[in-house]
mmCIF file of C-alpha atoms in Angstrom:
data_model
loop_
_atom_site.group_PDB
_atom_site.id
_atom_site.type_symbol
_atom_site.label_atom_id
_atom_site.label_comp_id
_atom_site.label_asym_id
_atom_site.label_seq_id
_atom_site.Cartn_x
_atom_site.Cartn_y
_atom_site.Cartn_z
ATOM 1 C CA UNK A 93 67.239 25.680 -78.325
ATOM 2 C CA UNK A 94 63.739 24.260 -78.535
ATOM 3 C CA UNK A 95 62.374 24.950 -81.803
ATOM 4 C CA UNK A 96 58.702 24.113 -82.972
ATOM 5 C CA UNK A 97 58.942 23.818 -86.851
ATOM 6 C CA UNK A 98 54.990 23.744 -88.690
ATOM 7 C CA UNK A 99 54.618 23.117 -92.640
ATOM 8 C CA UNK A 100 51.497 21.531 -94.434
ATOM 9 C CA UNK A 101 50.707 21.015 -97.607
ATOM 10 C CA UNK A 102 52.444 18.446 -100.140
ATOM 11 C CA UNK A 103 55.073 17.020 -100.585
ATOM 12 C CA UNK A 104 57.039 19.649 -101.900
ATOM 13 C CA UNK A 105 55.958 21.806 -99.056
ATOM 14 C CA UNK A 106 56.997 18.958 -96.078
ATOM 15 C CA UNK A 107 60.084 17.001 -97.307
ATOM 16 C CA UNK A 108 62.391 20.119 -96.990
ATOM 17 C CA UNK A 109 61.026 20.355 -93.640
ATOM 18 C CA UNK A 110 62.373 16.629 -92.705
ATOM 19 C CA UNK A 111 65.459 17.802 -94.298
ATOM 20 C CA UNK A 112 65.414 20.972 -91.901
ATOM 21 C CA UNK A 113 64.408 19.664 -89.111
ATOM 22 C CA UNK A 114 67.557 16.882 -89.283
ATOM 23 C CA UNK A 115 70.216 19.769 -90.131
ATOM 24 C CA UNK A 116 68.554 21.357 -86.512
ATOM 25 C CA UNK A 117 69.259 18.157 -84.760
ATOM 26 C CA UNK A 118 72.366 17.425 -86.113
ATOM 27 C CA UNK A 119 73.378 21.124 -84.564
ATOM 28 C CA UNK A 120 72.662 20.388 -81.303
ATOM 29 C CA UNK A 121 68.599 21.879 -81.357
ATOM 30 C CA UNK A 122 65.763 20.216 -79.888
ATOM 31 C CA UNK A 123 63.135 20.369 -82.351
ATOM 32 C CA UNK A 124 59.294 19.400 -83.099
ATOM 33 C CA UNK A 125 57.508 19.027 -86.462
ATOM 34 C CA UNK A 126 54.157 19.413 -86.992
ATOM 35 C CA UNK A 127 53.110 18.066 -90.178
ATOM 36 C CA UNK A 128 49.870 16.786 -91.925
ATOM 37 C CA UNK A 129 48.479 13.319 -91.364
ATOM 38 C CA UNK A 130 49.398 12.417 -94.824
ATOM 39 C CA UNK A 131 53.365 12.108 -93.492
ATOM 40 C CA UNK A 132 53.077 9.895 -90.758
ATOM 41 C CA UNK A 133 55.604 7.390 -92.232
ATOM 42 C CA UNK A 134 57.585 9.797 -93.371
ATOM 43 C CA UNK A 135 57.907 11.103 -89.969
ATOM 44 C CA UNK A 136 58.097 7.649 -88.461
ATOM 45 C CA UNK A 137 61.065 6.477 -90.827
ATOM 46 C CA UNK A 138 63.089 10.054 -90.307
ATOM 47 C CA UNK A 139 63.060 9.039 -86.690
ATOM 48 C CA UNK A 140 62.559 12.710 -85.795
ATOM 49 C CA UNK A 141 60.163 13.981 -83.109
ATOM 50 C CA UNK A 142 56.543 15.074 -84.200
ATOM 51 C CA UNK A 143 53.290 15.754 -83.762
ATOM 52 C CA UNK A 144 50.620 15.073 -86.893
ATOM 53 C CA UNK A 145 48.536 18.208 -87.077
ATOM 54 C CA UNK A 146 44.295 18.330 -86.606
ATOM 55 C CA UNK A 147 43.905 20.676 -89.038
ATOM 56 C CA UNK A 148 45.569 19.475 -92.008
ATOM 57 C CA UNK A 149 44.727 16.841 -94.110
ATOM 58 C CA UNK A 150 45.295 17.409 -97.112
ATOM 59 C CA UNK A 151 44.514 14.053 -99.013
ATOM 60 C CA UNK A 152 41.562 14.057 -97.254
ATOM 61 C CA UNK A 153 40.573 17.859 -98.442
ATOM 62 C CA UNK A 154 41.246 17.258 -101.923
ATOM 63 C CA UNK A 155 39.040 14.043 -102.522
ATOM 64 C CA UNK A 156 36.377 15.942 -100.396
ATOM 65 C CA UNK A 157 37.001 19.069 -103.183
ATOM 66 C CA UNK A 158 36.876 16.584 -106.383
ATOM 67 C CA UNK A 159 33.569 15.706 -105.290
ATOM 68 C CA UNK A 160 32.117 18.674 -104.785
ATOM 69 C CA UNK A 161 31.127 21.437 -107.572
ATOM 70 C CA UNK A 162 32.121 24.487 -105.346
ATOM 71 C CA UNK A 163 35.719 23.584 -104.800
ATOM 72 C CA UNK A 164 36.353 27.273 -104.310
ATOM 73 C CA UNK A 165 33.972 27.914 -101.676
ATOM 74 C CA UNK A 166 35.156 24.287 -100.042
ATOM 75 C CA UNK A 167 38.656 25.471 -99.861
ATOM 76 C CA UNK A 168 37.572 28.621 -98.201
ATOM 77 C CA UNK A 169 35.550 27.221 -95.524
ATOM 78 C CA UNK A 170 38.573 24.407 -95.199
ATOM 79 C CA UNK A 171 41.197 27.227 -94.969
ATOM 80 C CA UNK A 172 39.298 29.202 -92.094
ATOM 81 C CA UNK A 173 38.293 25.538 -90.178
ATOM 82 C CA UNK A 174 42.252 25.456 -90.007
ATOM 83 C CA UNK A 175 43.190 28.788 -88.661
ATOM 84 C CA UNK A 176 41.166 28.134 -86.026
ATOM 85 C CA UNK A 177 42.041 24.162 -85.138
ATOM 86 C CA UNK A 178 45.901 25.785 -85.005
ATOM 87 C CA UNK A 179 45.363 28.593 -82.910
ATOM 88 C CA UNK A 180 43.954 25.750 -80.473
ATOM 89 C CA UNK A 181 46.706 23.437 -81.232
ATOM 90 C CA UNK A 182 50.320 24.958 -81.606
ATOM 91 C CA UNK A 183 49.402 27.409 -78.954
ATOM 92 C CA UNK A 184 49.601 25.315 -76.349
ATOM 93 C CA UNK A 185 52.792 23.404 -78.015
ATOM 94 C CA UNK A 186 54.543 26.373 -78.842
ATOM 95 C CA UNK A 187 54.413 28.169 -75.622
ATOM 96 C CA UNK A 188 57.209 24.700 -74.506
ATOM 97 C CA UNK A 189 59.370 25.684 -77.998
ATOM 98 C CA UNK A 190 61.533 29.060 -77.534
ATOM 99 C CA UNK A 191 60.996 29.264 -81.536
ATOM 100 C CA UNK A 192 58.829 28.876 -84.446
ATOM 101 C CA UNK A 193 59.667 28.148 -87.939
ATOM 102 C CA UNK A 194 56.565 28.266 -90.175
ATOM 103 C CA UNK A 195 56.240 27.924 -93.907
ATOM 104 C CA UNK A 196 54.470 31.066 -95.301
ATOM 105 C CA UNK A 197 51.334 29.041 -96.301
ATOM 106 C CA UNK A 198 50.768 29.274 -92.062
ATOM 107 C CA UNK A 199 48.267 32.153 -91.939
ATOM 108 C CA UNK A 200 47.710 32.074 -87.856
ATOM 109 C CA UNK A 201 51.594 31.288 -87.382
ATOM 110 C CA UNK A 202 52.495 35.305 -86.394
ATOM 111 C CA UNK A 203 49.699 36.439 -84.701
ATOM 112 C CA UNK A 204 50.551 32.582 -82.624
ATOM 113 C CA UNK A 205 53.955 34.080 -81.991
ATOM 114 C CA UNK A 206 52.302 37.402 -81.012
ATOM 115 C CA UNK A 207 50.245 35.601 -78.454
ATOM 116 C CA UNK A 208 52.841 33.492 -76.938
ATOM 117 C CA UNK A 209 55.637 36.073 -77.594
ATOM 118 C CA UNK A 210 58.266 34.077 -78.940
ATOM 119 C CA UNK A 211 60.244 34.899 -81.795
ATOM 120 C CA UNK A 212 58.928 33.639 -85.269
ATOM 121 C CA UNK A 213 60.692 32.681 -88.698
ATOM 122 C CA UNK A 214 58.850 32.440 -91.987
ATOM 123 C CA UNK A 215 60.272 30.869 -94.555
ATOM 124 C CA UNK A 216 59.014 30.752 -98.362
ATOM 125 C CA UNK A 217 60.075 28.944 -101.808
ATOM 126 C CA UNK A 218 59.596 31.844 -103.621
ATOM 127 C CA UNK A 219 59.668 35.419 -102.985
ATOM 128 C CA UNK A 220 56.565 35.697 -101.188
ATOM 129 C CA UNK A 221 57.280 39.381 -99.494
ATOM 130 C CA UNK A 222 55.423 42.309 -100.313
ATOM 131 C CA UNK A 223 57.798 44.759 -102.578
ATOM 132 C CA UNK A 224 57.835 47.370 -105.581
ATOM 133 C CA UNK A 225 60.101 45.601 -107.998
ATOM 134 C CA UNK A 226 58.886 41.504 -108.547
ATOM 135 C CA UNK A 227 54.734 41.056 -108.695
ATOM 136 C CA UNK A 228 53.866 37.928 -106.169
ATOM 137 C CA UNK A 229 55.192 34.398 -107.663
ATOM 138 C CA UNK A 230 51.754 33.117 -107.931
ATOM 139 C CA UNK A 231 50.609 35.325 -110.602
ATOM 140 C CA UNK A 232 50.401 33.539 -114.305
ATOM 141 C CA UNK A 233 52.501 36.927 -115.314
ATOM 142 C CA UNK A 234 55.891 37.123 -114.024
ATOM 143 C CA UNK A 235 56.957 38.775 -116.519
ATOM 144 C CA UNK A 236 57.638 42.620 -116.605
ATOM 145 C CA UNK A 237 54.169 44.037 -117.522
ATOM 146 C CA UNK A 238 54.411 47.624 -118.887
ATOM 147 C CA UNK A 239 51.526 49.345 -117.572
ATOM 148 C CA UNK A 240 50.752 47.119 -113.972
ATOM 149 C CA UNK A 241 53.216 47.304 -111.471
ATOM 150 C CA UNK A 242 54.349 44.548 -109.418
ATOM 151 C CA UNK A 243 52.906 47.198 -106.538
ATOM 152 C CA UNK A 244 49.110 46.667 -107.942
ATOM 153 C CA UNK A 245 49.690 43.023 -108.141
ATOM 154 C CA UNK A 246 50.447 43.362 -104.653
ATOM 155 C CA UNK A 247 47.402 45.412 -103.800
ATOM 156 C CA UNK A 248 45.243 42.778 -105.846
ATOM 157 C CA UNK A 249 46.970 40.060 -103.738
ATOM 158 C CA UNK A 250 46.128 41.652 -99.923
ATOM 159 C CA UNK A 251 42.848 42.174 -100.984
ATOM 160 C CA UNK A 252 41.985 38.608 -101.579
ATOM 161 C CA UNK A 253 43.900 37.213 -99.197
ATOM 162 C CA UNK A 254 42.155 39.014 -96.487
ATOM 163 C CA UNK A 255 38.972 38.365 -98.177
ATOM 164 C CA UNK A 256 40.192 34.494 -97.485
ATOM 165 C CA UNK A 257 41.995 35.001 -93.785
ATOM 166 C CA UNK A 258 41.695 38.022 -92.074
ATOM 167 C CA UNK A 259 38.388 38.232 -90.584
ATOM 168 C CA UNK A 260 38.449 34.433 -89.166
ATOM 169 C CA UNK A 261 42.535 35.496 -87.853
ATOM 170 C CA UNK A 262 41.081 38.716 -86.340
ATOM 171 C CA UNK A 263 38.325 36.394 -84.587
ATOM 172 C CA UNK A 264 40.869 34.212 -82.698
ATOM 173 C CA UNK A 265 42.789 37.586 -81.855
ATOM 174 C CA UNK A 266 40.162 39.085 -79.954
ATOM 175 C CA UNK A 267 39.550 36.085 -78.380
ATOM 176 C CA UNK A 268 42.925 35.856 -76.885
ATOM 177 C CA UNK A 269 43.133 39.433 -76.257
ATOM 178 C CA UNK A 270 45.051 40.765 -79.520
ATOM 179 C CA UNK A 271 44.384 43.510 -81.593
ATOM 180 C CA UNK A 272 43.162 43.109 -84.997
ATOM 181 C CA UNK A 273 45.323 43.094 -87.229
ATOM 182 C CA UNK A 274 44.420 45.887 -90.196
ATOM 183 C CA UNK A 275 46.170 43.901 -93.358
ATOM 184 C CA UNK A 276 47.114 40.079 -92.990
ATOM 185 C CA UNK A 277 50.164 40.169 -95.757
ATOM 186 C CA UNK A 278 51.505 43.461 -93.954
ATOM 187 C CA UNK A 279 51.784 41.574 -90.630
ATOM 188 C CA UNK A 280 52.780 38.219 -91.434
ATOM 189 C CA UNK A 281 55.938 39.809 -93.584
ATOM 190 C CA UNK A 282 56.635 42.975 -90.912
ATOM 191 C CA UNK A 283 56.532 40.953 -87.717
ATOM 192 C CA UNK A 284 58.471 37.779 -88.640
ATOM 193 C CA UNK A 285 61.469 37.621 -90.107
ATOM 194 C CA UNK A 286 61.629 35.900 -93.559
ATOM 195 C CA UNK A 287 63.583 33.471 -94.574
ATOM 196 C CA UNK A 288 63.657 32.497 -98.250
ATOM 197 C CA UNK A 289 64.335 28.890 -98.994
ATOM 198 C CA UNK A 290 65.506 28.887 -102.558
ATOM 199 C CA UNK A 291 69.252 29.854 -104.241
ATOM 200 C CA UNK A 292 69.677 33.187 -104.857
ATOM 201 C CA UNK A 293 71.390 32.713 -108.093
ATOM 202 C CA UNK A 294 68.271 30.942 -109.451
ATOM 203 C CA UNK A 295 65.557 33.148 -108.022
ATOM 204 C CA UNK A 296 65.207 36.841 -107.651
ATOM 205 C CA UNK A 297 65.168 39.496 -104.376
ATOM 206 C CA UNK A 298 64.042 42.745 -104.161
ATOM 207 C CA UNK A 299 66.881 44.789 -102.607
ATOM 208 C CA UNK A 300 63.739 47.403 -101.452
ATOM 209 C CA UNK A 301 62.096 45.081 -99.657
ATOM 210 C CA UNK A 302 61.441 47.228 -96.483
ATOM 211 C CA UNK A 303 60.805 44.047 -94.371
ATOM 212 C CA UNK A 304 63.286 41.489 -92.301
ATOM 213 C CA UNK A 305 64.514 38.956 -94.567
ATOM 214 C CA UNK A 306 67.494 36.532 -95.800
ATOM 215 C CA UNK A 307 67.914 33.976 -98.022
ATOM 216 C CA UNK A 308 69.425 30.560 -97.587
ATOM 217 C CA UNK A 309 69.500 28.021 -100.744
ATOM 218 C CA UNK A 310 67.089 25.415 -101.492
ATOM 219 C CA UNK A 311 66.699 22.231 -98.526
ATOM 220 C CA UNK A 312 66.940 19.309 -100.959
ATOM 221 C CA UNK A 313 65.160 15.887 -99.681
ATOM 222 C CA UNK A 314 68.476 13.948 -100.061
ATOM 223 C CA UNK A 315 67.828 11.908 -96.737
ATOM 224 C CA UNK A 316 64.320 11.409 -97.766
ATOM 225 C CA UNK A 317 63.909 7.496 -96.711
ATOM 226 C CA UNK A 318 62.980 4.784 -100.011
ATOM 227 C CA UNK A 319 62.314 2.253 -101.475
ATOM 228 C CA UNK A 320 65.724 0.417 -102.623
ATOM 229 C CA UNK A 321 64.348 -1.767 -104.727
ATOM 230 C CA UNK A 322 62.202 0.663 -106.602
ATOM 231 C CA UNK A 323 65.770 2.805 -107.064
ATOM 232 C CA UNK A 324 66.981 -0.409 -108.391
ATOM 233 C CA UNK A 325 64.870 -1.457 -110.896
ATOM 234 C CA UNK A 326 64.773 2.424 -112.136
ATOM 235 C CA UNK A 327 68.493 2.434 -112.349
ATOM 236 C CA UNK A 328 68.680 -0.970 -114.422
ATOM 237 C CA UNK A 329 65.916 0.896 -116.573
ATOM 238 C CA UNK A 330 67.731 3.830 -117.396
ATOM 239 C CA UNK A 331 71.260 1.920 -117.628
ATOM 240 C CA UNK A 332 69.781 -1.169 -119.981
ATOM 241 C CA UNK A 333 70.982 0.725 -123.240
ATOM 242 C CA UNK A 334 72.368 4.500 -123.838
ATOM 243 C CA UNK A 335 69.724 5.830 -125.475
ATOM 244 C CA UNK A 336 68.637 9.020 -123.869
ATOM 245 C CA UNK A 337 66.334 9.507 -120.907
ATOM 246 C CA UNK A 338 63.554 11.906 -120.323
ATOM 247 C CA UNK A 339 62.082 11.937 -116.631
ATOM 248 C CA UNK A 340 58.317 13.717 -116.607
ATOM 249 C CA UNK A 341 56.564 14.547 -112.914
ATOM 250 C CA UNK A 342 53.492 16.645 -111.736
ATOM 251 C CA UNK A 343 55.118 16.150 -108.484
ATOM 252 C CA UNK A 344 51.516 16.554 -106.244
ATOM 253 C CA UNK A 345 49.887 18.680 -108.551
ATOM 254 C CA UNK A 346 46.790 16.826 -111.232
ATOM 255 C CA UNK A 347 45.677 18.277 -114.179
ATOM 256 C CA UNK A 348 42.754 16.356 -116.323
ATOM 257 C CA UNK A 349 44.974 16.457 -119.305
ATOM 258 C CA UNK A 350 48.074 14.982 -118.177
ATOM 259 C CA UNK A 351 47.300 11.951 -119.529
ATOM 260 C CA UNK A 352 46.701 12.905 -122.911
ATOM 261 C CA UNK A 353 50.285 15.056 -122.184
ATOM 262 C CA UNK A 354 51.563 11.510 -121.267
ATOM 263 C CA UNK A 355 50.864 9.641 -123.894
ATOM 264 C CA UNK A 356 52.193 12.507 -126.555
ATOM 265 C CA UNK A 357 55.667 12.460 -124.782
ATOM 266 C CA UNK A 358 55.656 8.803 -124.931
ATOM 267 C CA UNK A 359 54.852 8.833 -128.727
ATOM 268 C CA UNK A 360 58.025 11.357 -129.619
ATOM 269 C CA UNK A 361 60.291 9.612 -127.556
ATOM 270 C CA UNK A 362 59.832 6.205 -129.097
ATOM 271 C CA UNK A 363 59.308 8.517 -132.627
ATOM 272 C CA UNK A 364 63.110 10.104 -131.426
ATOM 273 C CA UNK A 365 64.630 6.481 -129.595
ATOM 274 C CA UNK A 366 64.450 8.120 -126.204
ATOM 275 C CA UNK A 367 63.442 6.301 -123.126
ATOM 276 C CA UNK A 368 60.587 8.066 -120.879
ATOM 277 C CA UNK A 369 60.269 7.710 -116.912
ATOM 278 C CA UNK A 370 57.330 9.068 -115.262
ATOM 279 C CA UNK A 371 57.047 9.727 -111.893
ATOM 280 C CA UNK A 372 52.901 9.204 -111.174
ATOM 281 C CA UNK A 373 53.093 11.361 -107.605
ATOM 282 C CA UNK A 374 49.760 11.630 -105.855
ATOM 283 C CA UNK A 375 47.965 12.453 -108.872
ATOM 284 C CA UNK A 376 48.764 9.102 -110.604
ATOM 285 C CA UNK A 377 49.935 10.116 -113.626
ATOM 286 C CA UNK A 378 51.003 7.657 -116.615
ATOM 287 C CA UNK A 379 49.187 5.102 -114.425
ATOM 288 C CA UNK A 380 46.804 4.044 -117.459
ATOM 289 C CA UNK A 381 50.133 3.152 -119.600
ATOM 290 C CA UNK A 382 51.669 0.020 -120.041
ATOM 291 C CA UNK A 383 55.428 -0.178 -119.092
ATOM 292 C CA UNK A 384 57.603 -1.552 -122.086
ATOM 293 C CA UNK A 385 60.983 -1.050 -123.145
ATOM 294 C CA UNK A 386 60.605 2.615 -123.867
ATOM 295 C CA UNK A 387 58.873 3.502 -120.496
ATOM 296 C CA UNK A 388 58.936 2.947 -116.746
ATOM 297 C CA UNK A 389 56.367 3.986 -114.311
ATOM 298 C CA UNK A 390 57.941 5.542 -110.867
ATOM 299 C CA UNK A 391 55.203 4.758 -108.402
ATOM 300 C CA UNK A 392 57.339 5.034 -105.051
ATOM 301 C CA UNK A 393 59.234 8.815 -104.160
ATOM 302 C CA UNK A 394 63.147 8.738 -104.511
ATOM 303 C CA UNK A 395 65.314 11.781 -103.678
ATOM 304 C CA UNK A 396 65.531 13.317 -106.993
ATOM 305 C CA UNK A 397 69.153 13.578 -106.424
ATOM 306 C CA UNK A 398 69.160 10.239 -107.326
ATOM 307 C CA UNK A 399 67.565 10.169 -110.644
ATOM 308 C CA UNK A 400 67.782 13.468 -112.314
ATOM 309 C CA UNK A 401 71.898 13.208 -112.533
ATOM 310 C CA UNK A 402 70.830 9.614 -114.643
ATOM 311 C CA UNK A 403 68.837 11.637 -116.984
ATOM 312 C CA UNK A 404 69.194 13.379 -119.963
ATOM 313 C CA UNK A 405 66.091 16.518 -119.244
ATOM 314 C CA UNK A 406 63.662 16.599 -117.099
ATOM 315 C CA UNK A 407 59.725 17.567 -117.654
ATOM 316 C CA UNK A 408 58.024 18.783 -114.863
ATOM 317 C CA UNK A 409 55.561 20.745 -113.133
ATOM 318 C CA UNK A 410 57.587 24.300 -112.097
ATOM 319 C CA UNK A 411 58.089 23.375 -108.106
ATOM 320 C CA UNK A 412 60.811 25.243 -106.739
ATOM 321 C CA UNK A 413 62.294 21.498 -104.954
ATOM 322 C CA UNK A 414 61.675 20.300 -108.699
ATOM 323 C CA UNK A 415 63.254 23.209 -110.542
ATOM 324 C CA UNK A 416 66.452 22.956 -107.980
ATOM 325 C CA UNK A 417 66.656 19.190 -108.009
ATOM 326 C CA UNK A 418 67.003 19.716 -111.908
ATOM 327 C CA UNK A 419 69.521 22.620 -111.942
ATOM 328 C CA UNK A 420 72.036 21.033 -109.522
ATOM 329 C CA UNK A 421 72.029 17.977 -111.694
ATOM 330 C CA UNK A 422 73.102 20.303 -114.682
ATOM 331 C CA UNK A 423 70.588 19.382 -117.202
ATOM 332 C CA UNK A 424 68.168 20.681 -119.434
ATOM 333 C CA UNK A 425 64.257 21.439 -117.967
ATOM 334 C CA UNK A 426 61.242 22.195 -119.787
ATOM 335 C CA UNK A 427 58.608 23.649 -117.378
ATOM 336 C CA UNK A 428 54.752 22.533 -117.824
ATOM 337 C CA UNK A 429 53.053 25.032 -114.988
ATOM 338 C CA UNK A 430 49.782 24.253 -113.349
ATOM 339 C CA UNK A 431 49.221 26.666 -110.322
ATOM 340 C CA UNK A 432 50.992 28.953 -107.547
ATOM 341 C CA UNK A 433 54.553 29.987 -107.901
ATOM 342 C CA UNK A 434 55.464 27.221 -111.346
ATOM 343 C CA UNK A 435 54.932 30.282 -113.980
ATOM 344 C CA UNK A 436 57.296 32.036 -111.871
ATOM 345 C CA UNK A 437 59.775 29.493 -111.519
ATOM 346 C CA UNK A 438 59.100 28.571 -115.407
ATOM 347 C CA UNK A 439 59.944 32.029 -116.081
ATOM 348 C CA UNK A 440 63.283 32.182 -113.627
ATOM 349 C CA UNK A 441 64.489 28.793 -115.692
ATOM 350 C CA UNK A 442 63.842 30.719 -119.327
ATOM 351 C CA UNK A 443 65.339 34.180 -117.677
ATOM 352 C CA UNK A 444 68.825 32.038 -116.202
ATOM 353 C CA UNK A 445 69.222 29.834 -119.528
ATOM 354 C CA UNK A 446 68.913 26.324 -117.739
ATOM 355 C CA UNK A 447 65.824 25.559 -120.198
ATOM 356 C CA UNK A 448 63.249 26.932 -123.056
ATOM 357 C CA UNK A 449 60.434 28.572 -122.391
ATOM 358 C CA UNK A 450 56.999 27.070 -120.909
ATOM 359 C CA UNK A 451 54.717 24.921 -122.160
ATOM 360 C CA UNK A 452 51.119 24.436 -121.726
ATOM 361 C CA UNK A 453 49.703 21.136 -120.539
ATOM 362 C CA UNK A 454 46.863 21.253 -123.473
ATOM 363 C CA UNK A 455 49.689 22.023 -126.041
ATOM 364 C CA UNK A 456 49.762 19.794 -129.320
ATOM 365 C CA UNK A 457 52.658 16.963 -130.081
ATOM 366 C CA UNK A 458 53.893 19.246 -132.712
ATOM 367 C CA UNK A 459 54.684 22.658 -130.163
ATOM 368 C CA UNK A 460 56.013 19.627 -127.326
ATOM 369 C CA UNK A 461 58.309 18.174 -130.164
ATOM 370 C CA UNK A 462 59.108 22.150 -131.380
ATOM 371 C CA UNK A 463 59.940 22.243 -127.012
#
């Protein structure tokens, strides 16, 4: 089977793409991967067929949005220029693909299906389906709320997002002889089936939801491509002396405290004879401190199956990749969300027992030390 597989975003958003799009091949498939600019070497070193997209990149759109003072309104008119760069792009690639697998961040990916009339597959990290019993993961309250049901969180949800999607969606529908659609989340989770990438024993499922849908575990980025001698000095690090190790990541995310977040965790864990590794990611964090014998600076991306099982806890942002990586290595994780679906996942770690609860990036050394 042909299949045309489309992500953007980060990295957390692309590397269990590489990892899917390799299973595919090793089954026999014929597959093509559209991902942003950003990934070209990625793509290059996986040695798997691809195509970099237009319409997404994403480096470039957030140093564009840092420098602007409506980074709302820049988003928005970025979001809409690419729904309309990838109805003229993967139309004309997917109508050579008998399938297409599209992350759920892919506004124009069903009614793209619809149009070339070939079966589509939308797969999410989180629940990310309209239902009656869990609110939408990107909410800051996952939690149970006693008078608003996760139904009005759901209402709240359509409304904006077809504030953000629908009218530039319906524009490229007309134009190619569709009809409009009436509610975007309605018909991106009612005409394609969903597939959710994450375990089911760590996240949750609605057994009402009223719409296609299975669930598959978590695609780890063990054949992620790295830097051996990065992996090396990081091991020899970690393995100098047995005191304990603490691994801290934003993954892609930035936050203008995490320095000041940095340099607390560093203080308690040469206060407590614990060793701290920080992985900067794209947002350079820890980059301002010195490495010593206490700390090591992680500049280059290794499979985080091959640190975390090296470590005593892990730090991090709340990514669902993330928040698996540190479950299957059986260790302790203390979640510091930012945005999106990481209060969700924060509060699936507390709800499971695999870590406390959250903690905010502005908290004090005292509540990180209480953590």
């Amino acid at each position: 089977m042909k299949i045309l597989l489309v992500t953007r975003g980060a990295q957390g958003d692309v590397y269990p793409y590489l990892a899917l799009a390799d299973a595919l091949v090793k089954r026999g498939h014929s597959i093509t991967l559209s991902l942003p600019q950003d990934f070209e070497k990625q793509a290059k070193a996986s040695g798997l067929n691809y195509m970099l997209q237009k319409f997404d990149n994403i480096g470039e759109m957030i140093d564009e949005a840092a420098q602007t003072s409506q980074k709302s309104r820049h988003l928005l008119k970025w979001m809409r220029r690419v729904i309309d760069v990838q109805f003229e792009q993967l139309i004309p690639l997917l109508q050579e693909h008998d399938l297409l697998i599209a992350s759920n961040t892919e506004f124009s990916a069903a009614s793209i299906a619809e149009f070339c009339k070939k079966p589509v597959i939308r797969t999410a990290f989180g629940p990310f389906i309209p239902g009656k019993n869990i609110p939408p993961p990107m909410i800051p309250y996952p939690k149970p709320h006693p008078v608003l049901r996760p139904a009005f969180f759901w209402k709240m949800l359509n409304i904006s997002t077809n504030f953000m999607v629908k009218k530039t969606i319906n524009k490229n529908r007309i134009t190619k002889g569709l009809s409009p659609i009436p509610n975007f989340g309605m018909h991106a989770a009612g005409y394609c089936k969903n597939f959710l990438m994450y375990s089911r024993h760590l996240g949750s499922t609605d057994p009402e939801w009223k719409y296609e849908w299975n669930i598959g575990g978590y695609c780890f980025n063990d054949t992620l491509i790295y830097n051996r001698n990065a992996y090396t000095d990081l091991i020899n690090f970690i393995r100098k002396d047995n005191r304990p190790v603490i691994f801290f990541t934003l993954g892609s995310c930035n936050d203008k405290n995490k320095n000041k977040f940095c340099e607390q965790l560093l203080s308690l864990c040469i206060r407590h004879q614990y060793k701290l590794v920080v992985g900067s990611g794209w947002s350079e964090t820890g980059n301002h401190l010195k490495q010593n014998e206490s700390f090591y600076l992680l500049t280059e991306p290794i499979p985080h199956s091959f640190i975390f099982p090296e470590c005593t806890a892990v730090i991090h942002h709340g990514g669902c990749g993330t928040t698996h990586s540190v479950a299957r290595a059986g260790i302790p994780q203390l979640i510091v969300p930012l945005i999106l679906d990481q209060n969700y996942w924060s509060y699936r770690v507390t709800q499971t027992g695999i870590g406390p609860e959250k903690v905010s990036i502005k908290c004090n050394p005292r509540q990180l030390e209480k953590s």
